[in-house]
Tab-separated table of C-alpha atoms in Angstrom:
chain	number	residue	atom	x	y	z
A	1	MET	CA	71.143	-3.241	-34.539
A	2	LYS	CA	69.562	-4.992	-37.508
A	3	SER	CA	71.849	-7.992	-36.986
A	4	GLY	CA	70.664	-8.169	-33.355
A	5	VAL	CA	67.057	-8.411	-34.436
A	6	LEU	CA	67.990	-11.096	-36.950
A	7	ALA	CA	69.822	-13.019	-34.227
A	8	VAL	CA	66.752	-12.888	-31.983
A	9	PHE	CA	64.511	-14.056	-34.844
A	10	GLY	CA	67.050	-16.760	-35.675
A	11	ALA	CA	66.965	-17.937	-32.067
A	12	SER	CA	63.157	-17.957	-32.138
A	13	ALA	CA	63.182	-19.969	-35.362
A	14	ALA	CA	65.631	-22.423	-33.822
A	15	VAL	CA	63.277	-22.918	-30.873
A	16	LEU	CA	60.427	-23.651	-33.258
A	17	ARG	CA	62.538	-26.047	-35.351
A	18	SER	CA	64.146	-27.980	-32.548
A	19	GLY	CA	61.538	-27.551	-29.859
A	20	SER	CA	64.155	-26.888	-27.189
A	21	LEU	CA	65.529	-23.686	-25.795
A	22	GLU	CA	68.949	-25.229	-25.175
A	23	ALA	CA	69.428	-25.821	-28.902
A	24	ALA	CA	68.341	-22.255	-29.575
A	25	GLU	CA	70.860	-20.972	-27.047
A	26	MET	CA	73.655	-22.914	-28.720
A	27	GLU	CA	72.673	-21.731	-32.203
A	28	ALA	CA	72.280	-18.113	-31.115
A	29	SER	CA	75.594	-18.004	-29.269
A	30	ARG	CA	77.749	-19.373	-32.132
A	31	PRO	CA	78.166	-16.067	-34.025
A	32	VAL	CA	78.701	-14.196	-30.764
A	33	LEU	CA	81.453	-16.602	-29.704
A	34	ALA	CA	83.135	-16.478	-33.117
A	35	LEU	CA	83.107	-12.690	-33.090
A	36	ALA	CA	84.465	-12.615	-29.537
A	37	GLN	CA	87.321	-14.937	-30.534
A	38	ALA	CA	88.122	-12.773	-33.569
A	39	GLN	CA	88.066	-9.726	-31.350
A	40	ALA	CA	90.504	-11.303	-28.890
A	41	ARG	CA	92.909	-12.042	-31.758
A	42	PHE	CA	92.536	-8.475	-33.015
A	43	TRP	CA	93.239	-7.015	-29.568
A	44	LYS	CA	96.465	-9.020	-29.308
A	45	ALA	CA	97.549	-7.791	-32.747
A	46	SER	CA	96.439	-4.262	-31.891
A	47	GLU	CA	98.545	-4.172	-28.740
A	48	GLY	CA	101.575	-5.311	-30.732
A	49	LEU	CA	100.940	-2.693	-33.416
A	50	GLU	CA	100.646	0.017	-30.793
A	51	ARG	CA	103.965	-0.989	-29.190
A	52	VAL	CA	105.663	-1.013	-32.608
A	53	SER	CA	104.135	2.352	-33.485
A	54	LEU	CA	105.294	3.940	-30.233
A	55	ALA	CA	108.776	2.507	-30.690
A	56	MET	CA	108.884	3.771	-34.291
A	57	ASN	CA	107.746	7.247	-33.254
A	58	ALA	CA	110.441	7.400	-30.584
A	59	SER	CA	113.149	6.108	-32.925
A	60	GLN	CA	111.978	8.397	-35.740
A	61	GLU	CA	112.206	11.443	-33.520
A	62	ASP	CA	115.729	10.438	-32.492
A	63	THR	CA	116.681	9.614	-36.077
A	64	SER	CA	115.117	12.800	-37.399
A	65	ALA	CA	117.065	14.907	-34.908
A	66	LYS	CA	120.301	13.119	-35.808
A	67	VAL	CA	119.642	13.496	-39.551
A	68	ASP	CA	118.879	17.217	-39.119
A	69	GLU	CA	122.091	17.714	-37.189
A	70	PHE	CA	124.070	15.762	-39.781
A	71	LEU	CA	122.507	17.805	-42.598
A	72	ARG	CA	123.412	21.070	-40.888
A	73	ASN	CA	126.973	19.846	-40.589
A	74	GLN	CA	127.026	18.732	-44.247
A	75	VAL	CA	125.607	22.017	-45.561
A	76	SER	CA	128.432	23.891	-43.911
A	77	SER	CA	131.008	21.504	-45.371
A	78	ASP	CA	132.145	21.398	-48.951
A	79	HIS	CA	130.749	17.945	-49.639
A	80	THR	CA	128.021	17.549	-52.251
A	81	CYS	CA	126.309	14.616	-50.588
A	82	HIS	CA	123.939	16.872	-48.654
A	83	ALA	CA	121.482	16.792	-51.610
A	84	LYS	CA	121.222	13.035	-51.281
A	85	LEU	CA	120.774	13.421	-47.562
A	86	TYR	CA	117.903	15.864	-48.092
A	87	ARG	CA	116.290	13.365	-50.413
A	88	TYR	CA	116.658	10.593	-47.834
A	89	LYS	CA	115.317	12.876	-45.134
A	90	ASN	CA	112.309	13.587	-47.345
A	91	MET	CA	111.787	9.843	-47.795
A	92	LEU	CA	112.055	9.397	-44.036
A	93	ASN	CA	109.409	12.085	-43.518
A	94	HIS	CA	107.087	10.310	-45.966
A	95	LEU	CA	107.601	7.038	-44.112
A	96	HIS	CA	106.812	8.821	-40.867
A	97	GLU	CA	103.565	10.147	-42.382
A	98	ASP	CA	102.681	6.638	-43.560
A	99	VAL	CA	103.264	5.246	-40.077
A	100	ASN	CA	101.077	7.958	-38.562
A	101	HIS	CA	98.369	7.244	-41.133
A	102	VAL	CA	98.446	3.499	-40.405
A	103	TYR	CA	98.403	4.205	-36.672
A	104	SER	CA	95.339	6.445	-37.011
A	105	LYS	CA	93.581	3.731	-39.050
A	106	GLU	CA	94.442	1.171	-36.378
A	107	LYS	CA	93.094	3.463	-33.676
A	108	ALA	CA	89.839	3.920	-35.615
A	109	LEU	CA	89.544	0.141	-35.984
A	110	VAL	CA	90.023	-0.300	-32.241
A	111	GLU	CA	87.229	2.208	-31.608
A	112	THR	CA	84.995	0.394	-34.094
A	113	ILE	CA	85.712	-2.934	-32.421
A	114	THR	CA	84.940	-1.418	-29.023
A	115	ILE	CA	81.580	-0.246	-30.342
A	116	GLU	CA	80.897	-3.630	-31.934
A	117	GLU	CA	81.842	-5.309	-28.658
A	118	ALA	CA	79.189	-3.225	-26.905
A	119	VAL	CA	76.670	-4.217	-29.585
A	120	ILE	CA	77.625	-7.893	-29.197
A	121	THR	CA	77.259	-7.649	-25.430
A	122	ASP	CA	73.850	-6.049	-25.884
A	123	LEU	CA	72.800	-8.746	-28.358
A	124	GLY	CA	74.033	-11.431	-25.985
A	125	ASN	CA	71.938	-9.903	-23.218
A	126	GLN	CA	68.927	-9.711	-25.526
A	127	ILE	CA	69.347	-13.363	-26.513
A	128	LYS	CA	69.735	-14.326	-22.871
A	129	ASN	CA	66.573	-12.388	-21.986
A	130	VAL	CA	64.629	-14.000	-24.835
A	131	VAL	CA	65.781	-17.463	-23.777
A	132	GLU	CA	64.910	-16.775	-20.130
A	133	GLU	CA	61.505	-15.419	-21.161
A	134	GLY	CA	60.945	-18.529	-23.292
A	135	LYS	CA	61.861	-20.781	-20.380
A	136	ARG	CA	59.563	-18.839	-18.072
A	137	LYS	CA	56.667	-19.042	-20.548
A	138	MET	CA	57.350	-22.743	-21.123
A	139	LYS	CA	57.209	-23.309	-17.352
A	140	GLU	CA	53.963	-21.317	-17.093
A	141	CYS	CA	52.521	-23.343	-19.973
A	142	GLN	CA	53.515	-26.634	-18.343
A	143	ASP	CA	52.004	-25.517	-15.022
A	144	ALA	CA	48.784	-24.458	-16.776
A	145	LYS	CA	48.704	-27.786	-18.621
A	146	ALA	CA	49.138	-29.726	-15.373
A	147	ALA	CA	46.352	-27.697	-13.733
A	148	ALA	CA	44.073	-28.216	-16.752
A	149	CYS	CA	44.771	-31.974	-16.744
A	150	ALA	CA	43.969	-32.170	-13.036
A	151	GLU	CA	40.771	-30.202	-13.585
A	152	TYR	CA	39.864	-32.469	-16.506
A	153	GLU	CA	40.330	-35.545	-14.324
A	154	THR	CA	38.130	-34.025	-11.612
A	155	TYR	CA	35.375	-33.149	-14.079
A	156	SER	CA	35.632	-36.565	-15.735
A	157	LYS	CA	35.114	-38.277	-12.375
A	158	GLU	CA	32.186	-36.001	-11.531
A	159	LEU	CA	30.630	-36.667	-14.937
A	160	GLU	CA	31.016	-40.400	-14.421
A	161	GLU	CA	29.333	-40.113	-11.029
A	162	LEU	CA	26.490	-38.104	-12.548
A	163	LYS	CA	26.042	-40.710	-15.296
A	164	GLN	CA	25.907	-43.465	-12.701
A	165	ILE	CA	23.344	-41.524	-10.694
A	166	GLY	CA	21.288	-40.868	-13.853
A	167	HIS	CA	21.206	-44.611	-14.742
A	168	SER	CA	20.633	-45.932	-11.267
A	169	PRO	CA	17.568	-48.109	-10.602
A	170	THR	CA	16.362	-45.536	-8.182
A	171	ASN	CA	16.264	-42.647	-10.545
A	172	PRO	CA	16.423	-39.432	-8.485
A	173	ILE	CA	14.460	-37.552	-11.118
A	174	ALA	CA	11.652	-40.052	-10.903
A	175	LEU	CA	11.785	-39.827	-7.120
A	176	PHE	CA	11.678	-36.069	-7.314
A	177	GLN	CA	8.698	-36.156	-9.686
A	178	THR	CA	6.768	-38.479	-7.397
A	179	VAL	CA	7.392	-36.252	-4.436
A	180	MET	CA	6.171	-33.224	-6.359
A	181	LYS	CA	2.811	-34.827	-7.254
């Protein structure tokens, strides 16, 4: 959440530096786009890892069943190689545990990325809202400026007329004073 606030402040600073909201949009969207691209690459890798993990689990179950059957057959025979087979089975079990551990880590990373994706989407919406609000305020400011300029022109013309009336040879104040006497 802190990074979202920083992104909004960064976008605001970019507006102040460049004076345009379009530049701020571009600057604010760069980290979001980079993160989205990284996420897309991760999802592709994640899907591949999941397929490999499922295939390994299936093959390990088959292999484990075959090794167990072979060991049962070897124990009943007079061969001494069953000790080596037990050792290899133990190694296979450790590898299976490692695969499960890596798979659980991968699953946790996918969940983390999903959460971060939601945060990125929220930040993108916040940036979009800030930019839209800035555009709306800029439009209001320009409209107010145009109205103020028009009002200034009107008052300037009225003032000019009043000055002309005040300096006219037939001064209305003098006329008014003579009428009042």
